[in-house]
Amino acid sequence: MTSLDGPYHRLRVAEVIEETDDAKSIVFEIPDALCDRFVYRAGQFLALRVEVDGHRIVRCYSLASAPEADPRETQHKVTVKRVVDGRASNWINDHVRPGDEVEVMPPTGLFCLRERETPIVLFGGGSGITPIISILKTALRTTSRLIKLVYANRNDRSIIFKDELAALLSANPERIEIVHRLDDVHGFVDAAVVVQEVGVKADADFYICGPGPFMHIVEQGLGDLGIETDRIFIERFETPDTPIETTPVDTSQGRVVMIKLDGKESEVPVGEGETILAAARRAGLEPPFACEEAYCGCCMAKVVEGDVEMLENDGGIDQRQIDDGWILTCQGIVKDRARVEYPD
Ligand SMILES: Cc1cc2nc3c(=O)[nH]c(=O)nc-3n(C[C@H](O)[C@H](O)[C@H](O)COP(=O)(O)OP(=O)(O)OC[C@H]3O[C@@H](n4cnc5c(N)ncnc54)[C@H](O)[C@@H]3O)c2cc1C
């Protein structure tokens, strides 16, 4: 869809880069008309909508490029690592080619560099390096802060951006320190390793992204060091996985939402305080969503009839879209009756 008021834009793939055996980067070309909409801050992500086996699914991928450091032609690069049995990640790795068009939402996200003078310690695990390298490149260009990266991978072959990191290190040896932790050589990172690697940089800001257990261990290690939580910033790649409500929901107040999704209309009763997303999932529909915390924009739909109140908006939707009737369904509460349409 190319509609300017919709959340998705068809972007041409300029380049596909084989990073490792199981990860590829996709570089998007941004036409002049969309340059303003695709401005971003290091650490933010794009939501891609792809069709896999007849189902359209939306997934978020962090920008591994950095606006201040990379040339315009490669400034919108995401890196997708295969997940075992994962639908979108394998489809993207298998099918996306230069010249293809992919539906992409403008950048969003809150995992961004805070303006401070203290050192920065970055913890990246596997594909979690994507927003981390973006932040690293921006911090190098826009600050004089010392930076340490602790980067964990299964083995040497699975290190994404190995050469790019080596080049950054050799160009800035006085500013950066990079520690590679390989499971097959050093074992898994544990809290003691975190404490040891942070060492005297306990006054730093900490940015963490990686698999759930890795982030948990890093948080534990930082907790052992007494680091205050307001200096710890975390990007979670896993969706919250909120279970679909199975206990009966009281819908006796007669609230109803008509939902148009993938060309099909469904009438869904809504409980007191229940969001449109929750009601849709409870009714067996498969609407797109990711963060469920009002910042990713993946669950956006347009209200075409009735009143819907949005509980929160943490940047997932902009004022122009709100004025055009779009809402975040993870935050949308139906007042009485409403009709919403997910983007075609
Ligand atoms: C803000 C953000 C940024 C992100 N950035 C990146 C990035 O830069 N790079 C990157 O590679 N990823 C990133 N991700 C993760 C990415 O969005 C996807 O979650 C990831 O690619 C997996 O999607 P998938 O469709 O391949 O897997 P899915 O099909 O969603 O499956 C995920 C897992 O669930 C299991 N599963 C699927 N269906 C079922 C079922 N019915 N029952 C039981 N298990 C099931 C699968 O086996 C698989 O292990 C990011 C996520 C977020 C939220």
Coordinates of C-alpha atoms and ligand atoms in Angstrom, one line a residue:
M1 CA 0.0 0.0 0.0
T2 CA 1.4 3.4 -0.9
S3 CA -1.4 5.5 0.7
L4 CA 0.3 8.4 2.5
D5 CA -2.1 8.2 5.4
G6 CA -1.5 4.5 6.0
P7 CA 1.2 3.1 8.1
Y8 CA 3.0 1.1 5.4
H9 CA 5.2 2.3 2.5
R10 CA 6.5 0.1 -0.2
L11 CA 10.2 0.5 -0.2
R12 CA 12.6 -0.9 -2.8
V13 CA 15.3 -3.2 -1.6
A14 CA 18.6 -1.7 -2.7
E15 CA 20.9 -4.4 -1.4
V16 CA 20.9 -7.7 0.4
I17 CA 24.0 -8.5 2.4
E18 CA 24.8 -12.0 3.6
E19 CA 26.2 -11.3 7.1
T20 CA 26.5 -14.8 8.4
D21 CA 25.1 -18.3 7.5
D22 CA 21.8 -17.4 9.2
A23 CA 21.5 -13.6 9.0
K24 CA 21.1 -11.2 6.1
S25 CA 20.9 -7.4 6.0
I26 CA 18.4 -5.6 3.8
V27 CA 19.2 -2.1 2.7
F28 CA 16.1 0.0 1.8
E29 CA 16.1 2.8 -0.7
I30 CA 14.2 5.8 0.6
P31 CA 12.6 8.0 -2.1
D32 CA 12.9 11.7 -1.7
A33 CA 9.2 12.0 -0.9
L34 CA 9.6 9.8 2.1
C35 CA 12.9 11.1 3.5
D36 CA 11.2 13.2 6.2
R37 CA 9.0 10.3 7.3
F38 CA 12.0 7.9 7.5
V39 CA 14.2 10.1 9.7
Y40 CA 15.3 8.1 12.7
R41 CA 17.5 8.0 15.8
A42 CA 20.1 5.3 16.4
G43 CA 18.5 2.4 18.1
Q44 CA 15.1 2.7 16.5
F45 CA 13.5 0.0 14.4
L46 CA 11.3 -0.6 11.3
A47 CA 8.2 -2.8 11.2
L48 CA 8.1 -4.9 8.0
R49 CA 4.9 -6.5 6.7
V50 CA 5.5 -9.7 4.7
E51 CA 3.2 -12.3 3.3
V52 CA 4.1 -15.8 4.3
D53 CA 1.9 -18.8 3.2
G54 CA -1.0 -16.5 2.5
H55 CA -0.8 -14.8 5.9
R56 CA 0.4 -11.2 6.2
I57 CA 2.6 -10.8 9.3
V58 CA 4.3 -7.8 10.8
R59 CA 7.7 -8.0 12.5
C60 CA 10.0 -5.4 13.9
Y61 CA 13.7 -5.1 12.9
S62 CA 16.1 -2.7 14.4
L63 CA 18.1 -0.4 12.2
A64 CA 21.7 -1.5 12.2
S65 CA 22.7 1.6 10.3
A66 CA 23.2 5.0 12.0
P67 CA 22.0 8.3 10.6
E68 CA 25.1 10.3 11.6
A69 CA 27.6 7.7 10.4
D70 CA 26.4 5.9 7.3
P71 CA 26.0 7.4 3.9
R72 CA 22.4 8.1 2.7
E73 CA 22.4 5.0 0.4
T74 CA 22.9 2.6 3.2
Q75 CA 21.2 4.6 6.0
H76 CA 18.2 2.3 6.3
K77 CA 19.6 -1.2 6.9
V78 CA 18.0 -3.9 9.0
T79 CA 19.5 -7.3 9.8
V80 CA 17.3 -10.3 10.1
K81 CA 18.6 -13.5 11.8
R82 CA 16.8 -16.8 11.2
V83 CA 14.8 -18.1 14.1
V84 CA 14.1 -21.8 14.2
D85 CA 10.7 -22.3 12.6
G86 CA 10.2 -18.6 12.6
R87 CA 7.9 -17.5 9.8
A88 CA 9.0 -14.0 8.8
S89 CA 12.7 -14.3 9.6
N90 CA 13.1 -17.4 7.4
W91 CA 10.9 -16.0 4.7
I92 CA 12.9 -12.8 4.5
N93 CA 16.3 -14.6 4.5
D94 CA 15.0 -17.0 1.7
H95 CA 13.0 -14.6 -0.5
V96 CA 14.0 -10.9 -0.3
R97 CA 16.2 -9.9 -3.3
P98 CA 17.6 -6.5 -4.5
G99 CA 14.9 -4.7 -6.5
D100 CA 12.0 -6.3 -4.5
E101 CA 9.5 -4.0 -2.7
V102 CA 8.7 -4.6 0.9
E103 CA 6.0 -2.9 3.0
V104 CA 7.7 -0.9 5.8
M105 CA 6.4 1.4 8.6
P106 CA 8.4 4.5 9.4
P107 CA 11.0 4.2 12.2
T108 CA 10.0 4.2 15.8
G109 CA 11.2 3.0 19.1
L110 CA 12.6 4.3 22.4
F111 CA 15.9 2.5 22.7
C112 CA 18.0 5.5 21.9
L113 CA 21.1 7.2 23.2
R114 CA 20.5 9.4 26.2
E115 CA 22.5 12.7 26.2
R116 CA 25.0 12.3 29.0
E117 CA 28.8 12.6 29.4
T118 CA 29.4 9.2 31.2
P119 CA 31.0 6.2 29.5
I120 CA 28.7 3.8 27.6
V121 CA 28.7 0.0 28.1
L122 CA 26.9 -1.9 25.4
F123 CA 25.8 -5.6 25.8
G124 CA 24.8 -7.3 22.6
G125 CA 23.9 -11.0 22.1
G126 CA 23.4 -12.5 18.7
S127 CA 21.0 -10.5 16.5
G128 CA 20.7 -8.0 19.4
I129 CA 23.8 -6.3 18.0
T130 CA 21.7 -4.5 15.5
P131 CA 20.5 -1.5 17.6
I132 CA 23.7 -1.7 19.6
I133 CA 26.0 -1.1 16.7
S134 CA 23.7 1.7 15.5
I135 CA 24.0 3.4 19.0
L136 CA 27.8 2.7 19.0
K137 CA 28.3 4.4 15.6
T138 CA 26.2 7.4 16.6
A139 CA 27.9 7.7 20.0
L140 CA 31.3 7.7 18.2
R141 CA 30.2 10.5 15.8
T142 CA 28.2 12.7 18.1
T143 CA 29.9 12.4 21.5
S144 CA 33.3 12.0 23.0
R145 CA 32.2 9.2 25.4
L146 CA 34.2 6.1 26.0
I147 CA 32.5 3.0 24.8
K148 CA 32.8 -0.7 25.7
L149 CA 31.0 -3.4 23.8
V150 CA 30.5 -6.9 25.2
Y151 CA 29.2 -9.0 22.4
A152 CA 28.1 -12.6 22.9
N153 CA 27.7 -15.2 20.2
R154 CA 27.5 -18.9 19.8
N155 CA 30.8 -19.1 17.9
D156 CA 33.1 -17.1 15.7
R157 CA 31.0 -17.8 12.5
S158 CA 27.9 -16.3 14.0
I159 CA 29.4 -12.9 14.7
I160 CA 27.3 -10.4 12.8
F161 CA 29.2 -7.2 11.7
K162 CA 32.6 -8.7 12.8
D163 CA 34.5 -6.7 10.1
E164 CA 32.6 -3.5 10.6
L165 CA 33.3 -3.7 14.4
A166 CA 36.9 -4.4 13.8
A167 CA 37.2 -1.4 11.5
L168 CA 35.5 0.9 14.0
L169 CA 37.9 -0.4 16.7
S170 CA 41.0 0.2 14.6
A171 CA 39.8 3.7 13.6
N172 CA 39.0 4.6 17.3
P173 CA 41.3 2.6 19.5
E174 CA 41.4 5.2 22.2
R175 CA 37.5 5.4 22.4
I176 CA 36.3 1.8 22.0
E177 CA 36.9 -1.5 23.7
I178 CA 35.3 -4.6 22.2
V179 CA 35.1 -7.9 24.0
H180 CA 33.8 -10.9 22.0
R181 CA 32.4 -13.7 24.2
L182 CA 31.9 -17.0 22.3
D183 CA 29.8 -19.7 23.9
D184 CA 31.9 -22.5 22.3
V185 CA 35.2 -21.0 23.6
H186 CA 34.3 -19.1 26.8
G187 CA 30.9 -20.6 27.9
F188 CA 27.8 -18.6 28.5
V189 CA 28.0 -15.1 29.9
D190 CA 27.1 -15.2 33.6
A191 CA 26.6 -12.5 36.2
A192 CA 30.2 -12.8 37.4
V193 CA 31.4 -12.1 33.8
V194 CA 29.2 -9.0 33.6
V195 CA 30.6 -7.7 36.9
Q196 CA 34.1 -8.3 35.7
E197 CA 33.6 -6.7 32.3
V198 CA 31.9 -3.6 33.7
G199 CA 34.7 -3.2 36.2
V200 CA 35.5 0.5 36.9
K201 CA 32.9 1.7 34.4
A202 CA 30.1 1.3 37.0
D203 CA 29.3 5.0 36.5
A204 CA 28.3 4.3 32.8
D205 CA 25.0 4.1 31.0
F206 CA 24.2 0.5 29.9
Y207 CA 22.4 -0.5 26.8
I208 CA 21.4 -4.2 26.5
C209 CA 19.8 -6.2 23.6
G210 CA 19.9 -9.9 23.0
P211 CA 18.1 -13.2 23.7
G212 CA 15.9 -13.2 26.9
P213 CA 18.2 -15.3 29.1
F214 CA 21.3 -13.2 28.1
M215 CA 19.5 -9.9 29.0
H216 CA 18.3 -11.4 32.3
I217 CA 21.9 -12.4 33.2
V218 CA 23.3 -8.9 32.3
E219 CA 20.5 -7.3 34.3
Q220 CA 21.4 -9.6 37.2
G221 CA 25.1 -8.7 37.0
L222 CA 24.3 -5.0 36.8
G223 CA 22.0 -5.4 39.8
D224 CA 24.9 -7.1 41.7
L225 CA 27.0 -4.0 41.0
G226 CA 24.3 -1.8 42.4
I227 CA 23.7 0.0 39.1
E228 CA 20.6 2.2 39.3
T229 CA 17.9 1.1 36.9
D230 CA 17.6 4.6 35.3
R231 CA 21.0 4.0 33.8
I232 CA 20.0 0.7 32.2
F233 CA 18.3 0.7 28.8
I234 CA 16.9 -2.6 27.3
E235 CA 15.5 -3.5 23.9
R236 CA 13.4 -6.7 24.0
F237 CA 13.1 -8.6 20.7
E238 CA 10.6 -11.1 22.1
T239 CA 7.0 -9.9 22.0
P240 CA 5.5 -9.9 25.5
D241 CA 3.6 -13.1 24.5
T242 CA 0.5 -12.0 26.4
P243 CA -1.7 -15.1 26.6
I244 CA -5.0 -15.0 24.7
E245 CA -7.7 -14.5 27.3
T246 CA -9.3 -17.9 27.8
T247 CA -11.5 -17.2 30.9
P248 CA -14.9 -15.9 29.9
V249 CA -15.0 -12.2 29.4
D250 CA -18.2 -10.3 30.5
T251 CA -19.5 -8.8 27.3
S252 CA -23.0 -8.2 28.7
Q253 CA -22.7 -4.5 28.3
G254 CA -23.1 -5.0 24.5
R255 CA -19.9 -3.3 23.3
V256 CA -19.1 -4.6 19.9
V257 CA -16.3 -3.9 17.4
M258 CA -16.5 -4.8 13.7
I259 CA -13.1 -5.7 12.6
K260 CA -11.9 -5.8 8.9
L261 CA -8.7 -7.8 8.7
D262 CA -7.3 -9.4 5.5
G263 CA -10.4 -8.5 3.6
K264 CA -12.7 -10.3 6.1
E265 CA -15.3 -8.7 8.4
S266 CA -15.8 -10.1 11.9
E267 CA -18.2 -8.9 14.7
V268 CA -16.4 -9.2 18.0
P269 CA -18.0 -8.5 21.4
V270 CA -15.7 -6.5 23.7
G271 CA -15.5 -6.8 27.5
E272 CA -15.2 -3.9 30.0
G273 CA -11.8 -2.4 29.7
E274 CA -10.7 -4.9 27.1
T275 CA -8.6 -3.6 24.2
I276 CA -9.5 -4.2 20.6
L277 CA -6.4 -6.2 20.1
A278 CA -7.2 -8.5 23.1
A279 CA -10.8 -8.9 21.9
A280 CA -9.7 -9.7 18.4
R281 CA -7.2 -12.4 19.6
R282 CA -9.8 -13.8 22.0
A283 CA -12.2 -14.1 19.0
G284 CA -9.6 -16.2 17.1
L285 CA -8.4 -13.5 14.7
E286 CA -4.7 -13.0 14.0
P287 CA -4.1 -9.3 14.0
P288 CA -0.6 -7.9 13.8
F289 CA 1.0 -6.7 17.0
A290 CA 4.4 -6.7 18.7
C291 CA 5.2 -4.5 21.7
E292 CA 1.7 -4.1 23.2
E293 CA 3.1 -1.0 25.0
A294 CA 2.1 1.7 22.5
Y295 CA 5.5 2.3 21.0
C296 CA 5.9 0.0 18.0
G297 CA 2.9 0.9 15.8
C298 CA 2.5 -2.7 14.5
C299 CA -1.1 -3.1 15.7
M300 CA -2.4 0.1 14.0
A301 CA -5.9 0.1 12.5
K302 CA -8.3 2.8 11.3
V303 CA -11.5 3.6 13.0
V304 CA -14.1 4.1 10.3
E305 CA -17.2 4.2 12.6
G306 CA -17.8 4.8 16.2
D307 CA -15.7 6.0 19.1
V308 CA -12.5 4.4 20.3
E309 CA -10.4 5.9 23.2
M310 CA -6.7 5.2 23.2
L311 CA -5.2 4.6 26.7
E312 CA -1.6 5.4 25.9
N313 CA 0.5 6.5 23.0
D314 CA 4.2 6.2 23.5
G315 CA 5.2 7.2 20.0
G316 CA 3.7 4.3 18.1
I317 CA 1.4 6.6 16.2
D318 CA 1.9 10.2 15.2
Q319 CA -0.6 13.1 15.4
R320 CA -1.3 13.1 11.7
Q321 CA -2.3 9.5 11.8
I322 CA -4.5 10.1 14.8
D323 CA -6.1 13.0 13.0
D324 CA -6.8 10.6 10.1
G325 CA -8.5 8.1 12.4
W326 CA -5.8 5.6 13.1
I327 CA -5.4 4.0 16.5
L328 CA -3.2 1.5 18.3
T329 CA -5.4 -1.5 18.8
C330 CA -3.3 -2.6 21.8
Q331 CA -4.5 0.6 23.5
G332 CA -8.0 1.0 21.9
I333 CA -11.1 0.9 24.1
V334 CA -14.4 0.8 22.3
K335 CA -17.0 3.2 23.9
D336 CA -20.1 1.5 22.5
R337 CA -19.9 0.2 19.0
A338 CA -17.1 0.8 16.5
R339 CA -15.8 -0.5 13.2
V340 CA -12.1 -0.7 12.6
E341 CA -10.1 -1.7 9.5
Y342 CA -6.5 -3.0 9.5
P343 CA -4.5 -1.6 6.6
D344 CA -5.0 -3.5 3.3
Ligands
LIG1 C1 11.7 -3.9 18.7 C2 12.1 -5.2 18.1 C3 13.3 -5.1 17.3 C4 13.7 -6.3 16.7 N1 14.9 -6.3 15.9 C5 15.3 -7.5 15.4 C6 16.5 -7.4 14.6 O1 17.2 -6.4 14.4 N2 16.9 -8.6 14.0 C7 16.2 -9.8 14.2 O2 16.6 -10.8 13.6 N3 15.1 -9.8 15.0 C8 14.6 -8.7 15.5 N4 13.5 -8.7 16.3 C9 12.7 -10.0 16.4 C10 11.8 -10.1 15.2 O3 10.8 -9.0 15.2 C11 11.0 -11.4 15.1 O4 10.4 -11.6 16.4 C12 11.9 -12.6 14.8 O5 12.5 -12.4 13.5 C13 11.1 -13.9 14.8 O6 10.0 -13.7 13.9 P1 9.5 -15.0 13.0 O7 8.2 -14.5 12.3 O8 10.6 -15.5 12.2 O9 9.1 -16.0 14.1 P2 7.7 -16.5 14.6 O10 7.0 -17.2 13.5 O11 7.0 -15.3 15.2 O12 8.1 -17.5 15.7 C14 8.9 -17.2 16.8 C15 9.2 -18.4 17.6 O13 7.9 -18.9 18.1 C16 7.8 -20.2 17.7 N5 6.4 -20.4 17.3 C17 5.8 -19.8 16.2 N6 4.5 -20.2 16.1 C18 4.3 -21.0 17.2 C19 3.2 -21.7 17.7 N7 2.0 -21.7 17.1 N8 3.3 -22.5 18.8 C20 4.5 -22.6 19.4 N9 5.6 -21.9 19.0 C21 5.5 -21.1 17.9 C22 8.7 -20.5 16.6 O14 9.2 -21.8 16.6 C23 9.8 -19.5 16.9 O15 10.8 -20.1 17.7 C24 13.0 -7.5 16.9 C25 11.8 -7.5 17.7 C26 11.4 -6.4 18.3 C27 10.2 -6.4 19.1

